Coordinates of C-alpha atoms and ligand atoms in Angstrom, one line a residue:
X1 CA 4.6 -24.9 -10.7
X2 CA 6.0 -21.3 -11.1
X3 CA 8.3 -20.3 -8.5
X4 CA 8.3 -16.9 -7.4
X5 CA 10.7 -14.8 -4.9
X6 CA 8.7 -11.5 -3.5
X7 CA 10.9 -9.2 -2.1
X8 CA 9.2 -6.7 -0.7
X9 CA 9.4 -4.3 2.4
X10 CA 6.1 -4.6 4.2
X11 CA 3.9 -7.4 4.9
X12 CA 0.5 -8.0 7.1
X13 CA 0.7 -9.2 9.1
X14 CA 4.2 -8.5 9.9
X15 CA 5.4 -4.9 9.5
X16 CA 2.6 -2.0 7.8
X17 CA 3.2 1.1 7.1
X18 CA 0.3 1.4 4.1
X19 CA -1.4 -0.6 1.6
X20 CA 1.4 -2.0 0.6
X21 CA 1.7 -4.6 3.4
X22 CA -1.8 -5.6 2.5
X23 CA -1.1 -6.3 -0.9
X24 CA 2.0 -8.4 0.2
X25 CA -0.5 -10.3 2.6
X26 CA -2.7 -11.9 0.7
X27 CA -1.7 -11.9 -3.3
X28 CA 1.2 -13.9 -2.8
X29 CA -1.5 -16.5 -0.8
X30 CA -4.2 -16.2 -3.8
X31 CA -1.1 -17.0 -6.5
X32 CA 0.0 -20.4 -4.2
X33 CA -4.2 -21.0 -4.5
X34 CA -3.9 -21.3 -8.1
X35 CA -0.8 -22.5 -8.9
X36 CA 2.3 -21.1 -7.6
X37 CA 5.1 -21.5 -5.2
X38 CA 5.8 -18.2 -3.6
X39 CA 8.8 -17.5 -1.0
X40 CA 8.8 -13.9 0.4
X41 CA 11.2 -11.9 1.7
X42 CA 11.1 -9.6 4.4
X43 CA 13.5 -7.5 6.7
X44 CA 13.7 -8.9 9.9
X45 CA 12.4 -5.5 11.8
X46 CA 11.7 -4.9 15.0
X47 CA 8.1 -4.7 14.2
X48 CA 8.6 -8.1 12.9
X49 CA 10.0 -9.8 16.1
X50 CA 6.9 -7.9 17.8
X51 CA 4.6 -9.3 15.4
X52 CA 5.4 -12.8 15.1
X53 CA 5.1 -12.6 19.4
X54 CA 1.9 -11.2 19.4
X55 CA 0.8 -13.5 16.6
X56 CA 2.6 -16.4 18.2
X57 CA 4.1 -17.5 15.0
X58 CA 6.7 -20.3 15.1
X59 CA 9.8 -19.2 13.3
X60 CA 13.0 -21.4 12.4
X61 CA 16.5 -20.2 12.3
X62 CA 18.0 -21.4 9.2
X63 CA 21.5 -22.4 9.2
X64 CA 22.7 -20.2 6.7
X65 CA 24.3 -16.6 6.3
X66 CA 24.2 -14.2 3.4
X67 CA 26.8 -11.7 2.7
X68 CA 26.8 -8.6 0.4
X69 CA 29.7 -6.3 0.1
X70 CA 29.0 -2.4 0.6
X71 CA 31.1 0.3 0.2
X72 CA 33.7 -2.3 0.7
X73 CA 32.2 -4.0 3.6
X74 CA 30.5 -7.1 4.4
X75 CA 27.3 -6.7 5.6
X76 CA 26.1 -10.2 7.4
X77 CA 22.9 -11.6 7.4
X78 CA 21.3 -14.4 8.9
X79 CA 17.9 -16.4 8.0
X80 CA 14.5 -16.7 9.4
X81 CA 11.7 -18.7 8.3
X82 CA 8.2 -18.2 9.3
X83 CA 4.9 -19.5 7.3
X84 CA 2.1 -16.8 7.5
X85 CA -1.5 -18.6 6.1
X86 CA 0.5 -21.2 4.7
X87 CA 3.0 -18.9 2.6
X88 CA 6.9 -19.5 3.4
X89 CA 8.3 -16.0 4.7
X90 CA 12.5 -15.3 5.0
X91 CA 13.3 -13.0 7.0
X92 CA 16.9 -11.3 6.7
X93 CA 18.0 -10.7 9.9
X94 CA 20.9 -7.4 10.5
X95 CA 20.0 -6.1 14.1
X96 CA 22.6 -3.1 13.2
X97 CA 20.1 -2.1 10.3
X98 CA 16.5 -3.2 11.0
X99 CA 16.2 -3.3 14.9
X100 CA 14.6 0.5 14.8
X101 CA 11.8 2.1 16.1
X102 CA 10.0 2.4 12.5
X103 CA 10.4 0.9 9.1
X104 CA 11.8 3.4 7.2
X105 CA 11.9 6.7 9.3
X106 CA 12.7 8.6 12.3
X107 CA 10.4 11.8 13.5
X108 CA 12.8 14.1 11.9
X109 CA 12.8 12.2 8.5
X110 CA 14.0 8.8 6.4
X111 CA 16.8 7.2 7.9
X112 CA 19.9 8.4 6.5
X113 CA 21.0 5.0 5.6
X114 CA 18.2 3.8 4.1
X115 CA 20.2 2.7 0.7
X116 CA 22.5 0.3 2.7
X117 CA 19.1 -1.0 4.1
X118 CA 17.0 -1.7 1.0
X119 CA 20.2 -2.1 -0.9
X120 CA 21.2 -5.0 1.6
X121 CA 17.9 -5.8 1.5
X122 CA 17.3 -6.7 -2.3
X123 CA 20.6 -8.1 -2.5
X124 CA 20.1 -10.4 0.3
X125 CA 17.1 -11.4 -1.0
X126 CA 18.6 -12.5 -4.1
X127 CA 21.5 -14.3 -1.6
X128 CA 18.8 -16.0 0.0
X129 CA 17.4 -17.7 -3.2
X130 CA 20.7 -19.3 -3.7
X131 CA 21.7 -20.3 -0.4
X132 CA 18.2 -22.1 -0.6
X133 CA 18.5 -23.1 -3.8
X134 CA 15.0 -21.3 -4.6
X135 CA 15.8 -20.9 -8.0
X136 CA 13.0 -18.4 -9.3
X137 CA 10.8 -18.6 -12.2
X138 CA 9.7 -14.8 -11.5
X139 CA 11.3 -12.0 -9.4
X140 CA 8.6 -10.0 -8.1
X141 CA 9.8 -7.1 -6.5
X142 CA 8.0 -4.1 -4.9
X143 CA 8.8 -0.4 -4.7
X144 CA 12.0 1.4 -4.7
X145 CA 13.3 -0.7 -1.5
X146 CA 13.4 -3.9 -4.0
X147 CA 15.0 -1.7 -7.3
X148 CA 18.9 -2.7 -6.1
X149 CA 18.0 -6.7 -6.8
X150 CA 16.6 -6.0 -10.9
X151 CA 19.7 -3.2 -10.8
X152 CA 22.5 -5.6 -9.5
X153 CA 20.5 -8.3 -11.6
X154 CA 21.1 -6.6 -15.2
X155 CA 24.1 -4.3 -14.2
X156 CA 26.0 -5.9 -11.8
X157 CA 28.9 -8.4 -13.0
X158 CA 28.2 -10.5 -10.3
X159 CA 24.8 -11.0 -10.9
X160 CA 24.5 -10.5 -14.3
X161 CA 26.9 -13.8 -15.1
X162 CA 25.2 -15.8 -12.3
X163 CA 23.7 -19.0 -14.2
X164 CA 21.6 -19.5 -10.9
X165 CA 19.1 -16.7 -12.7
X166 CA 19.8 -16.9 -16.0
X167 CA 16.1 -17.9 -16.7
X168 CA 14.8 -15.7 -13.8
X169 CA 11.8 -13.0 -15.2
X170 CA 11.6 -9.9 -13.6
X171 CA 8.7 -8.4 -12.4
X172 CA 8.5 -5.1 -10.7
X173 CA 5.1 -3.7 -9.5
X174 CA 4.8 0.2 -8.7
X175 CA 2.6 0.6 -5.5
X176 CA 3.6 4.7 -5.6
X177 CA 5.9 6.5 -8.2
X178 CA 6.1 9.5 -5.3
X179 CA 9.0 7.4 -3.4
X180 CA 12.1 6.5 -5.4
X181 CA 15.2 6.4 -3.4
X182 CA 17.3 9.1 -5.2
X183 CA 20.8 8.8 -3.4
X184 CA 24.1 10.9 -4.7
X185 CA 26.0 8.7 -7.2
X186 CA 28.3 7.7 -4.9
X187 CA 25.6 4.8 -4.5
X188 CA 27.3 3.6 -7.8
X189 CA 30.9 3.4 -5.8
X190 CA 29.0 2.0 -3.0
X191 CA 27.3 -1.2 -4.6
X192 CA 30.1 -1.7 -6.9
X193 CA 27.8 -0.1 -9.7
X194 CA 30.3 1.4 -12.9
X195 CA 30.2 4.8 -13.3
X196 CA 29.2 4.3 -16.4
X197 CA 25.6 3.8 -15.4
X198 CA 25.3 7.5 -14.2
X199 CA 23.8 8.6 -17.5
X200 CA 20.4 9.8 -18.2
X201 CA 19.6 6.4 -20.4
X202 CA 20.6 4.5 -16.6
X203 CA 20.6 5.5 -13.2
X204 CA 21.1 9.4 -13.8
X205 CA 18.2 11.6 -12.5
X206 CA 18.8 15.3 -12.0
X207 CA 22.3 15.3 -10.9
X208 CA 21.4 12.1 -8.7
X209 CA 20.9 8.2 -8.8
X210 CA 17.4 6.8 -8.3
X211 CA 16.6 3.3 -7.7
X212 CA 13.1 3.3 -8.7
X213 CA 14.2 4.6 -12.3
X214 CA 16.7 1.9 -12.3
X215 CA 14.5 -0.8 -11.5
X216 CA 12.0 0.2 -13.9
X217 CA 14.8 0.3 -17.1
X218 CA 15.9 -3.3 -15.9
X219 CA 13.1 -5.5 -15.2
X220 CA 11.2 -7.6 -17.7
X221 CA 7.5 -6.4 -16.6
X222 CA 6.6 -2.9 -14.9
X223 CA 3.7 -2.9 -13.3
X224 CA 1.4 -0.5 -11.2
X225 CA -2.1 -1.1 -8.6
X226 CA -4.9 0.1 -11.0
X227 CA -4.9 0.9 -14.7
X228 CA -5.4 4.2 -14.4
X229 CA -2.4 5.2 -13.0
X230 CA -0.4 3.0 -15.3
X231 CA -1.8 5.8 -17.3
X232 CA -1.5 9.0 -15.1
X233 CA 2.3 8.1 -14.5
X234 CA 3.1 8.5 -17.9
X235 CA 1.9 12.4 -17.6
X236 CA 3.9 15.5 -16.2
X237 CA 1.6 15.7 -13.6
X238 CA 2.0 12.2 -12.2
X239 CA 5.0 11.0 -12.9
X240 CA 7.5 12.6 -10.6
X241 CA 9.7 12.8 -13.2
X242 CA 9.8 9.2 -14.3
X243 CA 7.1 9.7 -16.9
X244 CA 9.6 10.1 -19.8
X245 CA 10.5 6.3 -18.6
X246 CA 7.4 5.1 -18.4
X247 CA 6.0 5.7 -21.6
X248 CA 9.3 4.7 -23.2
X249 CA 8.4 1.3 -21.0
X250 CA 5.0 1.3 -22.0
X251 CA 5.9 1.4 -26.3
X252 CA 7.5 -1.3 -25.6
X253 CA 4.9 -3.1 -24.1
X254 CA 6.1 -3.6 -20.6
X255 CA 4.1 -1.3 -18.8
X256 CA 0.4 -2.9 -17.3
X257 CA -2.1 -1.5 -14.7
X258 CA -3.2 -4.2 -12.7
X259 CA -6.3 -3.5 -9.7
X260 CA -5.4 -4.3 -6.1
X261 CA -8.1 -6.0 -4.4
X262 CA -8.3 -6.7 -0.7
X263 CA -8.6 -10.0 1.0
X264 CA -11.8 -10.8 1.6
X265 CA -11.4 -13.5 4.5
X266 CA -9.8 -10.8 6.8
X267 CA -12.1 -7.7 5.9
X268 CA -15.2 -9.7 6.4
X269 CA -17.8 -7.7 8.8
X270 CA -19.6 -10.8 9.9
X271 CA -16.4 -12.4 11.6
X272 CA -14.4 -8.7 12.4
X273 CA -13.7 -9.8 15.9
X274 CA -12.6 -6.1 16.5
X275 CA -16.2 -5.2 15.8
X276 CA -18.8 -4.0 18.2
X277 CA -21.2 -6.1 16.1
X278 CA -20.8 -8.2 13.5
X279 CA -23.2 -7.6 10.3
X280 CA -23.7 -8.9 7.1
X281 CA -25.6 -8.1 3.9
X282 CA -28.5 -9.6 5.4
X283 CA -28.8 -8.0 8.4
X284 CA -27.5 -4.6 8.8
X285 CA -28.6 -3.8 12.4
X286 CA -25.0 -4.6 13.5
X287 CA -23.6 -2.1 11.4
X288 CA -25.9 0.7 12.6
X289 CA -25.6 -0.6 16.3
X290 CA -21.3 0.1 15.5
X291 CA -22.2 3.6 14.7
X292 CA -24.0 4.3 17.9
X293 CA -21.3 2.8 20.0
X294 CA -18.4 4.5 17.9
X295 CA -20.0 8.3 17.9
X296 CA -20.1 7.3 22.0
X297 CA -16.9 6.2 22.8
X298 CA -15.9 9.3 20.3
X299 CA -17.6 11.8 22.7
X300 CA -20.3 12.3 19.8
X301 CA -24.0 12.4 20.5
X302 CA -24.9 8.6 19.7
X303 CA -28.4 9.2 19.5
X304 CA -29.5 11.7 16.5
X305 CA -29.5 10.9 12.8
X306 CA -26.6 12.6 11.9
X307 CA -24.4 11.0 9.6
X308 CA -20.7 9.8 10.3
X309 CA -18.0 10.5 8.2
X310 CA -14.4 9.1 8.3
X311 CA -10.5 9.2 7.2
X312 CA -8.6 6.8 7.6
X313 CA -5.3 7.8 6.6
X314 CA -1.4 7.9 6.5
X315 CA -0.3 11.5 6.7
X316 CA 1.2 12.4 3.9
X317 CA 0.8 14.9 1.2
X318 CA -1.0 12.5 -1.2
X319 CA -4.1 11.9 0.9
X320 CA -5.1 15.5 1.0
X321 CA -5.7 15.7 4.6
X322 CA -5.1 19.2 4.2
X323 CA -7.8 19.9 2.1
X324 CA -10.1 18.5 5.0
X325 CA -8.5 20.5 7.6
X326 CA -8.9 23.3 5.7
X327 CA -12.3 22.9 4.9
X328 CA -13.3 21.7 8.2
X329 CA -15.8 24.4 8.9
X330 CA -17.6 24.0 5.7
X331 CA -17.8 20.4 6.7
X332 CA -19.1 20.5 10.2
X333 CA -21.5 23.2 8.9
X334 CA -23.2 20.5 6.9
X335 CA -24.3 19.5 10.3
X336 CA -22.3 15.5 9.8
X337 CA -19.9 13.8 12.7
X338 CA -16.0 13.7 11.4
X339 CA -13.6 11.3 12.7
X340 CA -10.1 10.7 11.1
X341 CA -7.6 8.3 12.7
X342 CA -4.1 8.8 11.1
X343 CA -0.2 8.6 11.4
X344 CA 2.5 10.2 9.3
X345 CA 4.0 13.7 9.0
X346 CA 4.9 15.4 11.5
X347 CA 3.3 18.8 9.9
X348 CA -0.1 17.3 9.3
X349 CA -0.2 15.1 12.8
X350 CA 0.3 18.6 14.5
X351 CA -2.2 20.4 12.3
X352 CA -4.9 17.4 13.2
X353 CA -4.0 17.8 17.2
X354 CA -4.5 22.1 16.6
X355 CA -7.4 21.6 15.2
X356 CA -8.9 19.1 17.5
X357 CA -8.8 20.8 20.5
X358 CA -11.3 23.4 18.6
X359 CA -13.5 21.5 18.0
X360 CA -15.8 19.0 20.8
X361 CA -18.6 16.6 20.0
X362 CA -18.6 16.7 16.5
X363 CA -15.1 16.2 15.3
X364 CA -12.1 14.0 16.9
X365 CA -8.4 13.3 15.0
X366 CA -7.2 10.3 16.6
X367 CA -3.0 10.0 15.9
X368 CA -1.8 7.0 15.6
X369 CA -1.6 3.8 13.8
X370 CA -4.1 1.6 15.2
X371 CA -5.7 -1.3 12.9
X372 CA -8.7 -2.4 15.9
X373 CA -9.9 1.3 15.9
X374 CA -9.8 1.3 11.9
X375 CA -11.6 -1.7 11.8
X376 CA -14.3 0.1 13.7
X377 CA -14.5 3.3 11.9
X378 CA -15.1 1.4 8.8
X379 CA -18.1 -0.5 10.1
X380 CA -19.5 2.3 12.2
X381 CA -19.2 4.9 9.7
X382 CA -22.0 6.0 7.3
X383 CA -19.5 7.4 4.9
X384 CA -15.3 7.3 4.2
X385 CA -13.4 10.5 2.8
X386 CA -10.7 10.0 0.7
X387 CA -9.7 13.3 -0.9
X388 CA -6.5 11.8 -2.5
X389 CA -4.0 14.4 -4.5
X390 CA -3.5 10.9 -6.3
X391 CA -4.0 8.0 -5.9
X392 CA -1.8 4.0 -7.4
X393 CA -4.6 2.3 -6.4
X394 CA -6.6 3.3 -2.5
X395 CA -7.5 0.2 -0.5
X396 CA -9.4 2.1 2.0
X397 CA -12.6 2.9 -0.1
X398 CA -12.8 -1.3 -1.1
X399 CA -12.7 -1.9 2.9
X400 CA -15.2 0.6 3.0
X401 CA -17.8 -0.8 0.7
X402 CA -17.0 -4.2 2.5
X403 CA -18.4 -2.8 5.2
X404 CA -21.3 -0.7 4.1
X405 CA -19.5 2.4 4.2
X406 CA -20.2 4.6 1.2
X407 CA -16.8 5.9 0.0
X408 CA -16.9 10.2 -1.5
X409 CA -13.3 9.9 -3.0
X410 CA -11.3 12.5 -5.6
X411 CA -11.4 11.3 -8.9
X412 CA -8.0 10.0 -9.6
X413 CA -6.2 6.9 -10.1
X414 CA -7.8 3.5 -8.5
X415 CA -10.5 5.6 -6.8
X416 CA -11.6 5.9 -10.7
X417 CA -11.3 2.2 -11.1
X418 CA -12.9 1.2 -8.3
X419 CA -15.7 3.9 -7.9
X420 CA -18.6 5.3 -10.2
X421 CA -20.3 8.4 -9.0
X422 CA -23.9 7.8 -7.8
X423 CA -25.1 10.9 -9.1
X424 CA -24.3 10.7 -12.5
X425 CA -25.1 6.6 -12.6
X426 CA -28.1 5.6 -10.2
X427 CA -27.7 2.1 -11.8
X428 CA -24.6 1.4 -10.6
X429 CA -23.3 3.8 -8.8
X430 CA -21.7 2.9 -5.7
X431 CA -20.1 6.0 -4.0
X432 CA -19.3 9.8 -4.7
X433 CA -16.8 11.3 -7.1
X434 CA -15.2 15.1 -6.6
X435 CA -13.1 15.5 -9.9
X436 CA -10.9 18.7 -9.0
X437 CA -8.5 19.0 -5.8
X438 CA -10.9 22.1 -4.0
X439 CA -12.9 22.5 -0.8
X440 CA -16.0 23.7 -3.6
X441 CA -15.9 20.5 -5.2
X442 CA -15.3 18.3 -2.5
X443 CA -18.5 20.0 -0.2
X444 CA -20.5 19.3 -3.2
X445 CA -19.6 15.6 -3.3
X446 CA -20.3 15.5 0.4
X447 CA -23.6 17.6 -0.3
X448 CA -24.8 15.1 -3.1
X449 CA -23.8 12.0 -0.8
X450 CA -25.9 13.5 2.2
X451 CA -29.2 14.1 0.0
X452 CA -29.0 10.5 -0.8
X453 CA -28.5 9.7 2.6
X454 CA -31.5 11.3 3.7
X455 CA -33.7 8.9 2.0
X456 CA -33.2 5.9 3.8
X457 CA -34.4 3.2 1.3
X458 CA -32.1 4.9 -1.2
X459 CA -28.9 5.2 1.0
X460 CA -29.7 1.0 2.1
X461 CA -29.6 0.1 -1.5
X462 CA -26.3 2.0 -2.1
X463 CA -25.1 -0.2 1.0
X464 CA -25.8 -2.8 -0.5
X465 CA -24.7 -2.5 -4.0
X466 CA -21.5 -1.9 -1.9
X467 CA -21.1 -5.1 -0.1
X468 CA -22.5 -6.6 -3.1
X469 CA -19.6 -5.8 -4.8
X470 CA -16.5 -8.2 -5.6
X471 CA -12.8 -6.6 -5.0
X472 CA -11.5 -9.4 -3.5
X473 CA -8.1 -10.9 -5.6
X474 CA -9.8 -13.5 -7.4
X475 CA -9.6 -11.9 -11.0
X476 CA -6.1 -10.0 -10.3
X477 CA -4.2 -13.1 -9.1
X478 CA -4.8 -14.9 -12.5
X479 CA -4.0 -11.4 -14.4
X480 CA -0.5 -11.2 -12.7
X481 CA 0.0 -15.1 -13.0
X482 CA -0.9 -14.9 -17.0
X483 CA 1.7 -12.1 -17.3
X484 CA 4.3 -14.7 -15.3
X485 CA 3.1 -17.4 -18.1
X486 CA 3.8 -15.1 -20.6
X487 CA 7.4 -13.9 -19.8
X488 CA 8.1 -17.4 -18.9
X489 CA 7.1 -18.3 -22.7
X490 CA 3.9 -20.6 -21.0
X491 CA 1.0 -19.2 -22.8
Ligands
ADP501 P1 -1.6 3.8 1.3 O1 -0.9 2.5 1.0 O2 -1.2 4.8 0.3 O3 -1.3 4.3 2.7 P2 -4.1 2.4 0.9 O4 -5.5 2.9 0.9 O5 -3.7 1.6 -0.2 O6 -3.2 3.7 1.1 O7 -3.9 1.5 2.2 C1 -3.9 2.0 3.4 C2 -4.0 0.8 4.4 O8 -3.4 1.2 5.7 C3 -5.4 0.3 4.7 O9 -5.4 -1.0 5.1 C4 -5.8 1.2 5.9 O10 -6.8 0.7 6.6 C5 -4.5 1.3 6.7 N1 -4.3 2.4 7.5 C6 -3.9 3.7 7.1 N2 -3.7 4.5 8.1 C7 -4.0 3.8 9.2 C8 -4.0 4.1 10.6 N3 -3.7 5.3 11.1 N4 -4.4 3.1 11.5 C9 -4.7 1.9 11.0 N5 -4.7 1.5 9.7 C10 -4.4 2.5 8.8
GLC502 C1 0.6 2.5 -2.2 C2 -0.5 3.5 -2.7 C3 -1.9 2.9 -2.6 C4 -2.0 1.5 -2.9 C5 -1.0 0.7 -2.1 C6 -1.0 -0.8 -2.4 O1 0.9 2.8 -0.8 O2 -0.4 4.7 -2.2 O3 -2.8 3.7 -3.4 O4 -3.3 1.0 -2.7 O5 0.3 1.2 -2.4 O6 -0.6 -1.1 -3.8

């Protein structure tokens, strides 16, 4: 049995702020299915304490502390354990760091001690495995937030002599190259870091030090959510500066692209119990019935024909929610319903409330974070948006086509991987593709989409090639736990 430690910084059901927490939900369950013994580890939020309330989880206090020294101090931490669908969750406890309104940010911007959090964090996590005794096979880590524990692993004396991980592979999976915890280099001082790694061949990075780059360099296996953006991250244009690393990483071999699916048990339309209806493959009244009761309770007019389209989104640059706000006439013009529930920037969350109060009974921006509403929009929706700058992998558009929602995304990254334009492939097709980030070409994707839509027997296949389709993690599971067989020398 391979044992692997997760550390990673958001987990459903636990604490969400994207896709991320999805991914952290379910593949560590699919890897136990076939073979593994995973043990995540997760801050002890506040989110998290709500959570495991809500969800009634029992969780244990473990008689054991962790300590990491920062900047000279010892940070404390204590041990939870929880088991979410049968997978064995830590949670490191610090009230002083993770008992905050939000996971990583106030209104006004990132908290400004977010490297003694993630940095506690990853080192804790590794602290955790040895007061446990989990002695890892694999280190999986996740995202910037996880980059101090492959860092302190390789670089740090500590560490780096500890026979406990002597044999431990590293595995470090890129959800999105645009965050990378770039910190001055007193971060060196800080973790007890030499200076000597502030060099361009280390942690060096414009005049800074950045975590992300410094996990890359150090762990065994870099991976990212889809295989085109393993390749798009080693370009200019979508590499945020890292691509120089990457496609050193990637000569050597250690660089793979590996799809994100979604699990398939929880986004299931015939058992949604936040559903109007429930609806299946078979029999798609339910999903129609959704619509009628969502464009209601949305203040549309649930009787016509018009079509619904929705966003689902965090607010942040990437998604292009701009592009839609800015092209919002051209949209309502094509006579179609718009609905787009989202949290995030301050900028774009005020731009969606402007804009709302503009327009009535055909367009509504609902703020917030809010899965029971999501869950709705994807079933009652005709069509989702996702007008992505870029794009690691995009779970939204496979929830979508779960749910008989026909995704008109920008062609970049996973929505590549995971979506062939109908227009130019009627065989198997399965949503709409706009390949350059402009209101022209996006109306036309939302043009094409609606001339299908109009023919109803047409637009009820594309449903169903949707549903019929199978993103769930079966296939990516075993990819990930091949590449653990292969570091480990098993294959
Ligand atoms: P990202 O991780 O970049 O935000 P993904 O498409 O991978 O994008 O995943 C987004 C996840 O977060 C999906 O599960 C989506 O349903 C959910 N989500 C995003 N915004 C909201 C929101 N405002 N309310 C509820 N769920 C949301
Ligand atoms: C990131 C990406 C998203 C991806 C998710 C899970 O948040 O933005 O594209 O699906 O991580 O890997």
């Amino acid at each position: 049995m391979i044992k692997v430690l997760f550390i990673a910084s958001e987990m459903e059901p636990l604490a969400k702020t994207g896709g991320l927490a999805d991914v952290i939900g379910v593949l560590p369950k699919k890897l136990n299915d076939i073979g593994c013994d995973v043990r995540i580890i997760l801050p002890y939020y506040r989110e998290v304490r709500d959570n495991l309330r809500r969800l009634k989880l029992k969780v244990r206090n473990l008689p054991r502390e962790v300590l990491v020294s920062i900047d000279w101090l010892a940070y404390k931490g204590t041990i939870k354990e929880t088991t979410v669908d049968g997978v064995t969750v830590y949670l490191l406890c610090n009230d002083e760091l993770y008992d905050r309104d939000s996971l990583y940010t106030t209104p006004n911007g990132d908290y400004r001690d977010n490297d003694v959090r993630f940095g506690f964090f990853s080192l804790g996590a590794l602290e955790i495995a040895k007061a446990l005794n989990f002695k890892p096979d694999i280190i999986h880590c996740n995202d910037w937030q996880s980059a101090m524990a492959p860092i302190a692993l390789k670089w740090k004396k500590h560490y780096n002599n500890d026979p406990f991980f002597y044999d431990s592979k590293i595995v470090f999976t890129i959800h999105n190259i645009a965050y990378q915890g770039i910190y001055g280099r007193e971060i060196l001082d800080k973790f007890g870091l030499s200076q000597s790694l502030f060099n361009t061949e280390h942690l060096e990075f414009y005049g800074r030090a950045n975590l992300l780059k410094g996990g890359i360099i150090t762990s065994d296996l870099v991976n990212t959510v889809s295989p085109t953006y393993a390749k798009e991250i080693r370009t200019r244009e979508y590499g945020y500066g890292l691509d120089g690393v990457l496609r050193v990483i990637s000569n050597e071999g250690k660089l793979a692209g590996i799809l994100n699916g979604i699990d398939y048990d929880d986004w299931d339309p015939e058992k949604d119990k936040d559903l109007y209806f429930n609806f299946s493959f078979d029999n798609l009244r339910g999903k129609f019935q959704n619509k009628s009761k969502l464009k209601s309770v949305l203040g549309f007019d649930a009787n016509g024909q018009k079509p619904l389209i929705g966003v689902i989104s965090r607010l942040a640059l990437q998604k292009g929610v701009d592009l839609v706000v800015r092209s919002l006439n051209s949209i309502l013009d094509l006579d179609v319903d718009l609905v787009i529930l989202g949290r995030g920037d301050k900028r774009y969350e005020k731009l969606l409330k402007d804009v709302s109060a503009d327009y009535r009974g055909n367009f509504k921006a609902v703020i917030g974070y809010d899965e029971s509403k999501a869950r709705r929009i994807y079933a009652g929706c005709d069509m989702f948006l996702m007008p992505s700058r870029f794009e690691p992998c995009g779970l939204g558009q496979l929830i979508s086509l779960r749910y008989g929602t026909i995704p008109i995304v920008r062609g970049t990254g996973g929505l590549l991987d995971t979506i062939t334009d109908y227009t130019e492939n009627r065989e198997s097709g399965n949503g709409f593709i706009f390949r350059r980030f402009n209101e022209e070409d996006m109306i036309d994707s939302i043009e094409r989409a609606l001339s299908v839509y109009r023919n109803r027997e047409e637009w009820l296949n594309l449903i169903r090639t949707g549903m019929q389709m199978d993103f769930s993690w079966n296939k990516s599971s075993k990819v990930y736990l091949n590449h653990y067989k292969m570091l480990l020398g098993k294959n």
